[in-house]
């Protein structure tokens, strides 16, 4: 009866998406930083496992923000 | 006759600035502008003014946002009640609130002193009280002790006699057979049977070589064994919130509750932030930290801008796992020896730094205050670089 539980649907979990290498390079250039200077997210994070991202990837997180309405942040997937 | 814009035209013009202004401002503009008659030129002028205002409200480079956040949360906190327990809507159990709870959150304790969950139910169960209670029964942990009236130890035959409480059994919806089966599955138990005299008395026999001390231990183990429910959920209370029934639990086990049929797992939350991190990931934990801190401040009637709280949550979750604000977390990981030593356990930091031969590059605030230099904040952050060459050289 129930469809399979997917934590991505939870109200506390914002949308995560993996960036293609091209996009990632563009974003890093725009921000003028190295990947490790972004906030990190562990490869073992349940959401990272769910969207199948690998260490070294950069994920775009689209948060709902009470101040800005919507904010986009990036996290660097680190082993762990 | 001036030419007024239609609703679609207005939206289209405002929408053009979606990549400059945040979504909330765009929405607000649309809503306000839709109510007035306006020409294209006027609208453009308003938008330019809004953008100018927006830019001037942004945080400037070099602004000490961390210090401002600390002060903005710290000052109102001094006015919080120091009372630990209070009841938040649920009179049946105590909940840690106020300053102790705030400290608990920023210290990132493994388990909160009063773990709680708010369990939402799916469409089928949320409108009916009886259905909500049936789910509550399913998740409330019941041990044999909970349905026992009395326990006797028969030393002569080295067995124990458990007298069950028939009312409790009915209330929790448990059959004697189920308890019997559970006991039989336990270690060292040779036989368990229902007494001839009463259907609510269970006689448990053990293997011959069980000694007195072990008998006591086995008795405790049997009493503490779970018959049904979810481990860690001590009590469940059914509450009506607006037009639906929700379950509030004493004790938390998010992963297990989310799997229960009838539970709306997409809205169910715990107040245990580490548990949220484990089950839902670091971004959910960040949200949980913000929500919990806001909740504490709101309960106390304090008005702290959410941006400060968001900054705290961002810093705590930066490395992908939850770090406390303190010597074992954020402060303890500072690059500078002097900054760490200035915070807590001074001597140990200095000693360790000396032993390891650490270098302080004097890049932070604290260490520059200590050595008496201009701190890298605000205008002090700016460095002047100059290329020295001969005149006329490019």
CSV table of C-alpha atoms in Angstrom, one decimal:
chain,number,residue,atom,x,y,z
A,1,UNK,CA,0.0,0.0,0.0
A,2,UNK,CA,2.7,2.4,0.9
A,3,UNK,CA,5.2,3.5,-1.6
A,4,UNK,CA,8.8,3.1,-0.5
A,5,UNK,CA,10.0,5.6,2.0
A,6,UNK,CA,12.2,8.3,0.5
A,7,UNK,CA,13.8,10.7,2.9
A,8,UNK,CA,14.2,13.2,0.2
A,9,UNK,CA,10.4,13.9,0.6
A,10,UNK,CA,10.8,14.9,4.2
A,11,UNK,CA,9.9,18.5,5.1
A,12,UNK,CA,13.3,19.2,6.7
A,13,UNK,CA,15.3,18.0,3.6
A,14,UNK,CA,15.8,20.7,1.0
A,15,UNK,CA,16.4,19.7,-2.6
A,16,UNK,CA,19.9,18.5,-3.4
A,17,UNK,CA,21.2,18.0,-6.9
A,18,UNK,CA,24.6,16.9,-8.2
A,19,UNK,CA,26.4,19.4,-10.5
A,20,UNK,CA,28.0,18.2,-13.7
A,21,UNK,CA,31.8,18.8,-13.8
A,22,UNK,CA,31.2,21.7,-16.2
A,23,UNK,CA,28.7,23.4,-14.0
A,24,UNK,CA,30.9,22.8,-10.9
A,25,UNK,CA,33.9,24.5,-12.6
A,26,UNK,CA,31.7,27.4,-13.6
A,27,UNK,CA,30.4,27.9,-10.0
A,28,UNK,CA,33.8,27.7,-8.5
A,29,UNK,CA,35.2,30.2,-10.9
A,30,UNK,CA,32.2,32.5,-10.2
A,31,UNK,CA,32.9,32.2,-6.4
A,32,UNK,CA,36.6,32.4,-6.8
A,33,UNK,CA,37.3,29.5,-4.5
A,34,UNK,CA,38.6,26.0,-4.3
A,35,UNK,CA,36.1,23.1,-3.7
A,36,UNK,CA,37.3,22.4,-0.2
A,37,UNK,CA,36.5,26.0,0.8
A,38,UNK,CA,32.8,25.2,0.3
A,39,UNK,CA,30.8,23.8,3.2
A,40,UNK,CA,31.2,20.0,3.2
A,41,UNK,CA,28.8,17.1,3.1
A,42,UNK,CA,29.8,13.6,3.9
A,43,UNK,CA,29.5,10.9,1.3
A,44,UNK,CA,27.7,8.8,3.8
A,45,UNK,CA,25.0,11.5,4.3
A,46,UNK,CA,21.6,9.8,3.7
A,47,UNK,CA,20.7,12.4,1.1
A,48,UNK,CA,24.0,12.0,-0.8
A,49,UNK,CA,23.5,8.3,-0.8
A,50,UNK,CA,19.9,8.8,-2.1
A,51,UNK,CA,21.0,11.0,-5.0
A,52,UNK,CA,24.0,8.9,-5.7
A,53,UNK,CA,26.7,11.6,-5.5
A,54,UNK,CA,30.4,10.6,-5.1
A,55,UNK,CA,33.2,12.2,-3.1
A,56,UNK,CA,34.6,15.1,-5.1
A,57,UNK,CA,31.2,16.1,-6.5
A,58,UNK,CA,29.6,19.4,-5.7
A,59,UNK,CA,26.0,19.4,-4.8
A,60,UNK,CA,23.6,22.4,-5.2
A,61,UNK,CA,21.2,22.7,-2.3
A,62,UNK,CA,18.0,24.7,-2.9
A,63,UNK,CA,16.8,25.8,0.6
A,64,UNK,CA,13.6,27.5,1.5
A,65,UNK,CA,14.6,30.5,3.4
A,66,UNK,CA,12.4,32.5,5.8
A,67,UNK,CA,14.4,35.7,4.9
A,68,UNK,CA,15.1,35.4,1.2
A,69,UNK,CA,12.4,33.0,0.1
A,70,UNK,CA,14.8,30.7,-1.6
A,71,UNK,CA,18.5,30.4,-1.3
A,72,UNK,CA,21.0,28.3,-3.2
A,73,UNK,CA,24.1,27.0,-1.5
A,74,UNK,CA,26.7,24.5,-2.5
A,75,UNK,CA,28.3,21.7,-0.6
A,76,UNK,CA,31.4,19.7,-1.5
A,77,UNK,CA,31.1,15.9,-1.1
A,78,UNK,CA,33.9,14.6,1.1
A,79,UNK,CA,34.7,11.0,1.9
A,80,UNK,CA,33.4,9.9,5.3
B,1,UNK,CA,-3.8,59.8,-20.5
B,2,UNK,CA,-0.9,57.8,-19.2
B,3,UNK,CA,-0.6,54.2,-20.3
B,4,UNK,CA,-1.1,51.8,-17.3
B,5,UNK,CA,0.4,48.4,-17.3
B,6,UNK,CA,-1.6,45.2,-17.2
B,7,UNK,CA,-1.1,42.6,-14.5
B,8,UNK,CA,1.0,40.3,-16.8
B,9,UNK,CA,3.2,43.2,-18.0
B,10,UNK,CA,3.9,44.2,-14.4
B,11,UNK,CA,4.9,40.6,-13.5
B,12,UNK,CA,7.1,40.3,-16.5
B,13,UNK,CA,8.9,43.5,-15.7
B,14,UNK,CA,9.5,42.5,-12.1
B,15,UNK,CA,10.5,39.0,-13.1
B,16,UNK,CA,13.4,40.4,-15.0
B,17,UNK,CA,15.1,41.2,-11.8
B,18,UNK,CA,14.7,37.7,-10.3
B,19,UNK,CA,18.5,37.1,-10.5
B,20,UNK,CA,19.3,40.3,-8.7
B,21,UNK,CA,16.7,40.4,-6.0
B,22,UNK,CA,15.8,37.5,-3.7
B,23,UNK,CA,12.6,35.6,-4.2
B,24,UNK,CA,10.8,37.0,-1.2
B,25,UNK,CA,11.3,40.6,-2.4
B,26,UNK,CA,10.1,39.7,-5.9
B,27,UNK,CA,7.0,38.1,-4.5
B,28,UNK,CA,6.3,41.1,-2.2
B,29,UNK,CA,6.8,43.5,-5.1
B,30,UNK,CA,4.4,41.6,-7.3
B,31,UNK,CA,1.8,41.5,-4.6
B,32,UNK,CA,2.1,45.3,-3.8
B,33,UNK,CA,2.4,46.4,-7.4
B,34,UNK,CA,-0.6,44.4,-8.6
B,35,UNK,CA,-2.8,46.6,-6.4
B,36,UNK,CA,-1.9,49.9,-8.0
B,37,UNK,CA,-2.2,51.5,-11.4
B,38,UNK,CA,1.3,52.3,-12.7
B,39,UNK,CA,3.1,53.2,-15.8
B,40,UNK,CA,6.2,51.5,-17.1
B,41,UNK,CA,8.5,54.4,-16.3
B,42,UNK,CA,7.2,54.6,-12.7
B,43,UNK,CA,7.6,50.9,-12.2
B,44,UNK,CA,11.1,50.9,-13.5
B,45,UNK,CA,11.9,53.8,-11.1
B,46,UNK,CA,10.4,51.9,-8.2
B,47,UNK,CA,12.5,48.8,-9.1
B,48,UNK,CA,15.7,50.8,-9.3
B,49,UNK,CA,15.0,52.2,-5.8
B,50,UNK,CA,14.2,48.8,-4.4
B,51,UNK,CA,17.5,47.4,-5.8
B,52,UNK,CA,19.4,50.3,-4.4
B,53,UNK,CA,17.8,49.8,-1.0
B,54,UNK,CA,18.5,46.0,-1.2
B,55,UNK,CA,22.2,46.5,-2.0
B,56,UNK,CA,22.6,48.9,0.8
B,57,UNK,CA,21.0,46.5,3.3
B,58,UNK,CA,23.5,43.7,2.5
B,59,UNK,CA,26.2,42.8,4.9
B,60,UNK,CA,29.4,44.6,4.0
B,61,UNK,CA,32.7,42.8,3.5
B,62,UNK,CA,34.6,42.8,6.8
B,63,UNK,CA,31.5,43.0,9.0
B,64,UNK,CA,31.9,40.9,12.1
B,65,UNK,CA,28.7,38.8,11.6
B,66,UNK,CA,29.8,36.1,14.1
B,67,UNK,CA,30.4,38.6,16.9
B,68,UNK,CA,27.1,40.3,16.1
B,69,UNK,CA,25.3,37.0,16.1
B,70,UNK,CA,26.9,36.0,19.4
B,71,UNK,CA,25.9,39.3,21.0
B,72,UNK,CA,22.4,39.2,19.6
B,73,UNK,CA,21.7,35.7,20.9
B,74,UNK,CA,23.7,36.2,24.1
B,75,UNK,CA,22.1,39.3,25.4
B,76,UNK,CA,18.4,38.1,25.3
B,77,UNK,CA,19.5,34.7,26.7
B,78,UNK,CA,20.5,36.5,30.0
B,79,UNK,CA,16.8,37.3,30.4
B,80,UNK,CA,15.6,33.7,30.0
B,81,UNK,CA,14.1,31.9,32.9
B,82,UNK,CA,16.5,29.5,34.4
B,83,UNK,CA,13.8,27.1,35.2
B,84,UNK,CA,14.5,23.7,33.6
B,85,UNK,CA,11.1,22.1,33.4
B,86,UNK,CA,7.9,23.5,32.2
B,87,UNK,CA,5.2,22.1,30.1
B,88,UNK,CA,4.8,23.0,26.5
B,89,UNK,CA,1.3,22.1,25.6
B,90,UNK,CA,1.7,18.7,27.0
B,91,UNK,CA,1.0,18.7,30.7
B,92,UNK,CA,1.8,15.1,31.1
B,93,UNK,CA,5.5,15.4,30.7
B,94,UNK,CA,8.3,17.8,31.4
B,95,UNK,CA,10.3,19.3,28.6
B,96,UNK,CA,13.6,21.1,29.0
B,97,UNK,CA,13.1,24.6,27.8
B,98,UNK,CA,14.8,28.0,28.1
B,99,UNK,CA,18.5,28.4,28.7
B,100,UNK,CA,19.3,24.8,29.5
B,101,UNK,CA,17.8,23.7,26.2
B,102,UNK,CA,19.6,26.4,24.3
B,103,UNK,CA,22.9,25.3,25.8
B,104,UNK,CA,22.0,21.7,24.9
B,105,UNK,CA,21.5,22.6,21.3
B,106,UNK,CA,24.7,24.7,20.8
B,107,UNK,CA,26.7,22.1,22.7
B,108,UNK,CA,25.4,19.5,20.3
B,109,UNK,CA,24.8,16.9,23.0
B,110,UNK,CA,24.4,13.4,21.8
B,111,UNK,CA,21.0,13.0,23.4
B,112,UNK,CA,18.8,15.8,24.7
B,113,UNK,CA,17.8,15.5,28.3
B,114,UNK,CA,14.2,15.2,27.3
B,115,UNK,CA,14.1,13.5,23.9
B,116,UNK,CA,10.7,14.0,22.1
B,117,UNK,CA,9.2,13.3,18.8
B,118,UNK,CA,6.2,14.8,17.0
B,119,UNK,CA,4.7,12.1,14.9
B,120,UNK,CA,2.2,13.1,12.2
B,121,UNK,CA,-0.2,10.6,10.8
B,122,UNK,CA,-1.3,9.9,7.2
B,123,UNK,CA,-4.5,10.9,5.7
B,124,UNK,CA,-6.3,7.7,6.8
B,125,UNK,CA,-5.4,8.1,10.5
B,126,UNK,CA,-5.1,11.8,11.2
B,127,UNK,CA,-8.8,12.7,11.5
B,128,UNK,CA,-10.0,9.9,13.7
B,129,UNK,CA,-9.0,9.7,17.4
B,130,UNK,CA,-9.4,6.0,17.7
B,131,UNK,CA,-7.2,5.3,14.7
B,132,UNK,CA,-4.6,7.7,16.1
B,133,UNK,CA,-4.7,5.8,19.4
B,134,UNK,CA,-4.2,2.6,17.6
B,135,UNK,CA,-1.0,4.0,16.0
B,136,UNK,CA,0.1,5.3,19.4
B,137,UNK,CA,-0.3,1.8,20.9
B,138,UNK,CA,1.9,0.5,18.1
B,139,UNK,CA,4.8,2.8,18.8
B,140,UNK,CA,4.7,3.0,22.6
B,141,UNK,CA,7.2,0.6,24.0
B,142,UNK,CA,5.6,-1.8,26.4
B,143,UNK,CA,7.8,-4.0,28.6
B,144,UNK,CA,6.6,-7.0,30.6
B,145,UNK,CA,7.0,-4.9,33.7
B,146,UNK,CA,4.4,-2.4,32.5
B,147,UNK,CA,1.7,-5.1,32.5
B,148,UNK,CA,2.8,-6.9,35.7
B,149,UNK,CA,1.1,-6.6,39.0
B,150,UNK,CA,3.6,-8.6,41.1
B,151,UNK,CA,6.6,-10.8,40.7
B,152,UNK,CA,7.7,-13.6,43.1
B,153,UNK,CA,10.9,-15.6,43.1
B,154,UNK,CA,10.5,-19.2,44.1
B,155,UNK,CA,13.9,-20.2,45.5
B,156,UNK,CA,12.9,-23.8,46.0
B,157,UNK,CA,12.2,-24.6,42.4
B,158,UNK,CA,14.3,-21.7,41.2
B,159,UNK,CA,11.6,-20.3,39.1
B,160,UNK,CA,9.8,-16.9,39.0
B,161,UNK,CA,6.1,-16.3,39.1
B,162,UNK,CA,4.7,-13.3,37.3
B,163,UNK,CA,1.3,-12.0,38.0
B,164,UNK,CA,-0.1,-9.9,35.1
B,165,UNK,CA,-2.4,-7.0,35.4
B,166,UNK,CA,-5.5,-7.9,33.3
B,167,UNK,CA,-6.6,-4.2,33.0
B,168,UNK,CA,-3.2,-3.1,31.7
B,169,UNK,CA,-3.1,-6.0,29.3
B,170,UNK,CA,-6.4,-4.9,27.8
B,171,UNK,CA,-5.5,-1.3,27.8
B,172,UNK,CA,-2.3,-2.0,25.8
B,173,UNK,CA,-4.0,-4.7,23.7
B,174,UNK,CA,-1.6,-7.5,24.6
B,175,UNK,CA,-2.5,-11.2,24.9
B,176,UNK,CA,-1.0,-13.4,27.6
B,177,UNK,CA,0.1,-15.9,24.9
B,178,UNK,CA,2.3,-13.3,23.3
B,179,UNK,CA,4.1,-12.7,26.6
B,180,UNK,CA,4.5,-16.4,27.1
B,181,UNK,CA,6.0,-16.8,23.7
B,182,UNK,CA,8.4,-13.9,24.3
B,183,UNK,CA,9.6,-15.4,27.6
B,184,UNK,CA,10.1,-18.8,26.0
B,185,UNK,CA,12.5,-17.3,23.5
B,186,UNK,CA,14.8,-15.9,26.2
B,187,UNK,CA,18.1,-17.5,27.2
B,188,UNK,CA,18.3,-19.9,30.1
B,189,UNK,CA,14.5,-20.3,30.2
B,190,UNK,CA,13.6,-24.0,30.3
B,191,UNK,CA,9.9,-23.7,30.5
B,192,UNK,CA,7.1,-21.1,31.0
B,193,UNK,CA,3.5,-21.9,31.5
B,194,UNK,CA,0.3,-20.4,32.6
B,195,UNK,CA,-0.7,-21.3,36.1
B,196,UNK,CA,-3.7,-23.7,36.6
B,197,UNK,CA,-5.4,-21.4,39.1
B,198,UNK,CA,-5.4,-18.2,37.1
B,199,UNK,CA,-5.0,-17.3,33.4
B,200,UNK,CA,-3.0,-14.2,34.4
B,201,UNK,CA,-0.2,-15.9,36.3
B,202,UNK,CA,2.9,-17.1,34.4
B,203,UNK,CA,5.4,-19.5,36.0
B,204,UNK,CA,8.8,-19.4,34.5
B,205,UNK,CA,11.3,-22.2,35.1
B,206,UNK,CA,15.0,-22.1,34.4
B,207,UNK,CA,17.7,-24.5,33.7
B,208,UNK,CA,19.0,-26.4,36.8
B,209,UNK,CA,22.4,-24.7,37.2
B,210,UNK,CA,21.0,-21.2,37.6
B,211,UNK,CA,22.2,-19.7,40.9
B,212,UNK,CA,20.5,-17.2,43.1
B,213,UNK,CA,22.3,-14.2,41.9
B,214,UNK,CA,21.7,-15.1,38.3
B,215,UNK,CA,18.0,-15.7,39.1
B,216,UNK,CA,17.7,-12.1,40.2
B,217,UNK,CA,19.4,-10.9,37.0
B,218,UNK,CA,17.2,-13.0,34.8
B,219,UNK,CA,14.1,-11.7,36.5
B,220,UNK,CA,15.1,-8.2,35.8
B,221,UNK,CA,15.9,-9.1,32.2
B,222,UNK,CA,12.5,-10.7,31.7
B,223,UNK,CA,10.7,-7.7,33.2
B,224,UNK,CA,12.6,-5.2,31.1
B,225,UNK,CA,12.1,-7.1,27.9
B,226,UNK,CA,10.0,-5.4,25.2
B,227,UNK,CA,6.7,-7.0,24.2
B,228,UNK,CA,5.7,-4.4,21.6
B,229,UNK,CA,6.4,-0.9,20.4
B,230,UNK,CA,9.5,1.0,19.5
B,231,UNK,CA,12.6,0.9,21.6
B,232,UNK,CA,13.2,4.2,23.3
B,233,UNK,CA,9.6,5.5,23.1
B,234,UNK,CA,8.5,5.6,26.7
B,235,UNK,CA,5.1,7.3,26.3
B,236,UNK,CA,2.9,8.5,23.6
B,237,UNK,CA,0.3,11.1,23.9
B,238,UNK,CA,-2.4,11.8,21.3
B,239,UNK,CA,-2.9,15.6,20.8
B,240,UNK,CA,-5.3,17.6,18.6
B,241,UNK,CA,-3.5,20.3,16.6
B,242,UNK,CA,-5.8,22.3,14.5
B,243,UNK,CA,-7.8,19.8,12.5
B,244,UNK,CA,-5.7,16.7,12.9
B,245,UNK,CA,-4.4,14.4,15.6
B,246,UNK,CA,-0.7,14.1,16.2
B,247,UNK,CA,1.3,12.0,18.5
B,248,UNK,CA,3.8,13.4,20.9
B,249,UNK,CA,6.2,10.9,22.3
B,250,UNK,CA,8.5,10.8,25.3
B,251,UNK,CA,11.7,9.3,24.0
B,252,UNK,CA,12.9,9.4,20.5
B,253,UNK,CA,13.6,6.8,17.8
B,254,UNK,CA,13.1,8.6,14.5
B,255,UNK,CA,14.3,5.9,12.1
B,256,UNK,CA,11.9,3.3,13.6
B,257,UNK,CA,8.9,5.5,13.8
B,258,UNK,CA,9.2,6.7,10.2
B,259,UNK,CA,8.8,3.1,9.1
B,260,UNK,CA,5.5,2.5,10.9
B,261,UNK,CA,2.5,2.2,8.7
B,262,UNK,CA,0.1,5.0,9.2
B,263,UNK,CA,2.8,7.5,10.1
B,264,UNK,CA,3.3,10.5,7.8
B,265,UNK,CA,7.1,10.2,7.7
B,266,UNK,CA,7.6,13.4,5.7
B,267,UNK,CA,6.5,15.6,8.6
B,268,UNK,CA,7.6,13.6,11.6
B,269,UNK,CA,10.4,15.2,13.5
B,270,UNK,CA,12.5,14.6,16.6
B,271,UNK,CA,14.1,17.1,18.9
B,272,UNK,CA,17.3,15.0,18.8
B,273,UNK,CA,19.4,16.8,16.3
B,274,UNK,CA,22.0,14.0,16.0
B,275,UNK,CA,19.3,11.6,15.2
B,276,UNK,CA,18.0,13.8,12.5
B,277,UNK,CA,21.5,14.1,11.0
B,278,UNK,CA,21.8,10.3,11.0
B,279,UNK,CA,18.4,9.7,9.4
B,280,UNK,CA,17.8,12.7,7.2
B,281,UNK,CA,21.2,14.2,6.6
B,282,UNK,CA,23.2,17.3,7.5
B,283,UNK,CA,20.9,19.8,5.7
B,284,UNK,CA,17.9,18.5,7.7
B,285,UNK,CA,20.0,18.8,10.9
B,286,UNK,CA,20.7,22.5,10.0
B,287,UNK,CA,17.0,23.1,9.6
B,288,UNK,CA,16.4,21.3,12.9
B,289,UNK,CA,18.9,23.4,14.8
B,290,UNK,CA,17.3,26.6,13.4
B,291,UNK,CA,13.8,25.4,14.3
B,292,UNK,CA,14.8,24.3,17.8
B,293,UNK,CA,16.7,27.5,18.7
B,294,UNK,CA,13.8,29.7,17.3
B,295,UNK,CA,11.4,27.6,19.3
B,296,UNK,CA,13.3,28.2,22.5
B,297,UNK,CA,13.6,31.9,21.9
B,298,UNK,CA,10.0,32.3,20.9
B,299,UNK,CA,8.7,30.4,24.0
B,300,UNK,CA,10.6,32.8,26.1
B,301,UNK,CA,9.2,35.8,24.2
B,302,UNK,CA,12.5,36.9,22.9
B,303,UNK,CA,12.8,38.5,19.5
B,304,UNK,CA,16.1,37.5,17.9
B,305,UNK,CA,16.6,37.9,14.2
B,306,UNK,CA,16.6,34.5,12.5
B,307,UNK,CA,19.7,35.4,10.5
B,308,UNK,CA,21.8,35.1,13.6
B,309,UNK,CA,20.4,31.7,14.3
B,310,UNK,CA,20.9,30.6,10.7
B,311,UNK,CA,24.6,31.7,11.0
B,312,UNK,CA,25.0,29.5,14.1
B,313,UNK,CA,23.4,26.6,12.4
B,314,UNK,CA,25.6,27.1,9.3
B,315,UNK,CA,28.8,27.1,11.3
B,316,UNK,CA,27.7,24.1,13.3
B,317,UNK,CA,27.1,22.0,10.2
B,318,UNK,CA,29.9,23.3,8.0
B,319,UNK,CA,32.1,20.2,8.1
B,320,UNK,CA,29.2,17.8,7.2
B,321,UNK,CA,28.7,16.7,10.7
B,322,UNK,CA,27.4,18.5,13.7
B,323,UNK,CA,30.0,20.4,15.7
B,324,UNK,CA,29.3,22.1,19.0
B,325,UNK,CA,30.1,25.8,19.5
B,326,UNK,CA,32.8,25.3,22.1
B,327,UNK,CA,36.1,23.9,22.9
B,328,UNK,CA,35.4,20.4,21.4
B,329,UNK,CA,34.0,21.9,18.2
B,330,UNK,CA,34.1,25.2,16.4
B,331,UNK,CA,36.3,27.1,18.8
B,332,UNK,CA,38.7,24.1,19.3
B,333,UNK,CA,39.3,23.9,15.6
B,334,UNK,CA,40.6,27.4,15.1
B,335,UNK,CA,43.8,27.6,13.3
B,336,UNK,CA,45.5,30.0,15.7
B,337,UNK,CA,47.1,28.7,19.0
B,338,UNK,CA,46.6,32.0,20.7
B,339,UNK,CA,42.9,32.2,19.8
B,340,UNK,CA,42.3,28.7,21.2
B,341,UNK,CA,44.3,29.4,24.3
B,342,UNK,CA,42.4,32.6,24.9
B,343,UNK,CA,39.1,30.7,24.9
B,344,UNK,CA,39.4,27.8,27.3
B,345,UNK,CA,42.0,25.5,28.9
B,346,UNK,CA,44.8,27.9,28.1
B,347,UNK,CA,47.7,26.0,29.5
B,348,UNK,CA,47.0,22.7,27.7
B,349,UNK,CA,46.8,24.5,24.3
B,350,UNK,CA,50.0,26.4,24.9
B,351,UNK,CA,51.8,23.3,26.1
B,352,UNK,CA,50.6,21.2,23.2
B,353,UNK,CA,51.5,23.9,20.7
B,354,UNK,CA,55.0,24.3,22.2
B,355,UNK,CA,55.5,20.5,22.1
B,356,UNK,CA,54.4,20.3,18.5
B,357,UNK,CA,56.1,23.5,17.4
B,358,UNK,CA,52.9,25.1,16.0
B,359,UNK,CA,53.1,28.3,14.1
B,360,UNK,CA,50.6,31.2,14.6
B,361,UNK,CA,50.1,33.1,11.4
B,362,UNK,CA,48.2,35.9,13.1
B,363,UNK,CA,45.4,35.8,10.6
B,364,UNK,CA,42.4,35.9,13.0
B,365,UNK,CA,41.0,38.5,15.3
B,366,UNK,CA,41.8,37.2,18.8
B,367,UNK,CA,45.5,36.6,18.1
B,368,UNK,CA,45.9,40.1,16.6
B,369,UNK,CA,44.3,41.7,19.7
B,370,UNK,CA,46.7,39.7,21.9
B,371,UNK,CA,49.8,40.9,20.0
B,372,UNK,CA,48.4,44.4,19.7
B,373,UNK,CA,48.0,44.7,16.0
B,374,UNK,CA,45.2,46.1,13.8
B,375,UNK,CA,42.6,43.4,13.6
B,376,UNK,CA,41.5,42.1,10.2
B,377,UNK,CA,37.9,43.4,10.4
B,378,UNK,CA,36.1,46.1,8.7
B,379,UNK,CA,38.6,48.6,7.3
B,380,UNK,CA,41.4,46.7,9.0
B,381,UNK,CA,40.7,43.9,6.6
B,382,UNK,CA,42.0,45.8,3.6
B,383,UNK,CA,45.6,45.2,2.6
B,384,UNK,CA,47.4,47.5,0.2
B,385,UNK,CA,49.5,45.9,-2.4
B,386,UNK,CA,51.7,47.9,-4.7
B,387,UNK,CA,53.9,47.0,-7.5
B,388,UNK,CA,57.1,48.8,-7.4
B,389,UNK,CA,58.6,49.5,-10.7
B,390,UNK,CA,60.4,52.3,-12.5
B,391,UNK,CA,58.4,55.2,-13.8
B,392,UNK,CA,56.8,54.7,-17.1
B,393,UNK,CA,57.1,50.9,-16.8
B,394,UNK,CA,53.8,49.0,-17.3
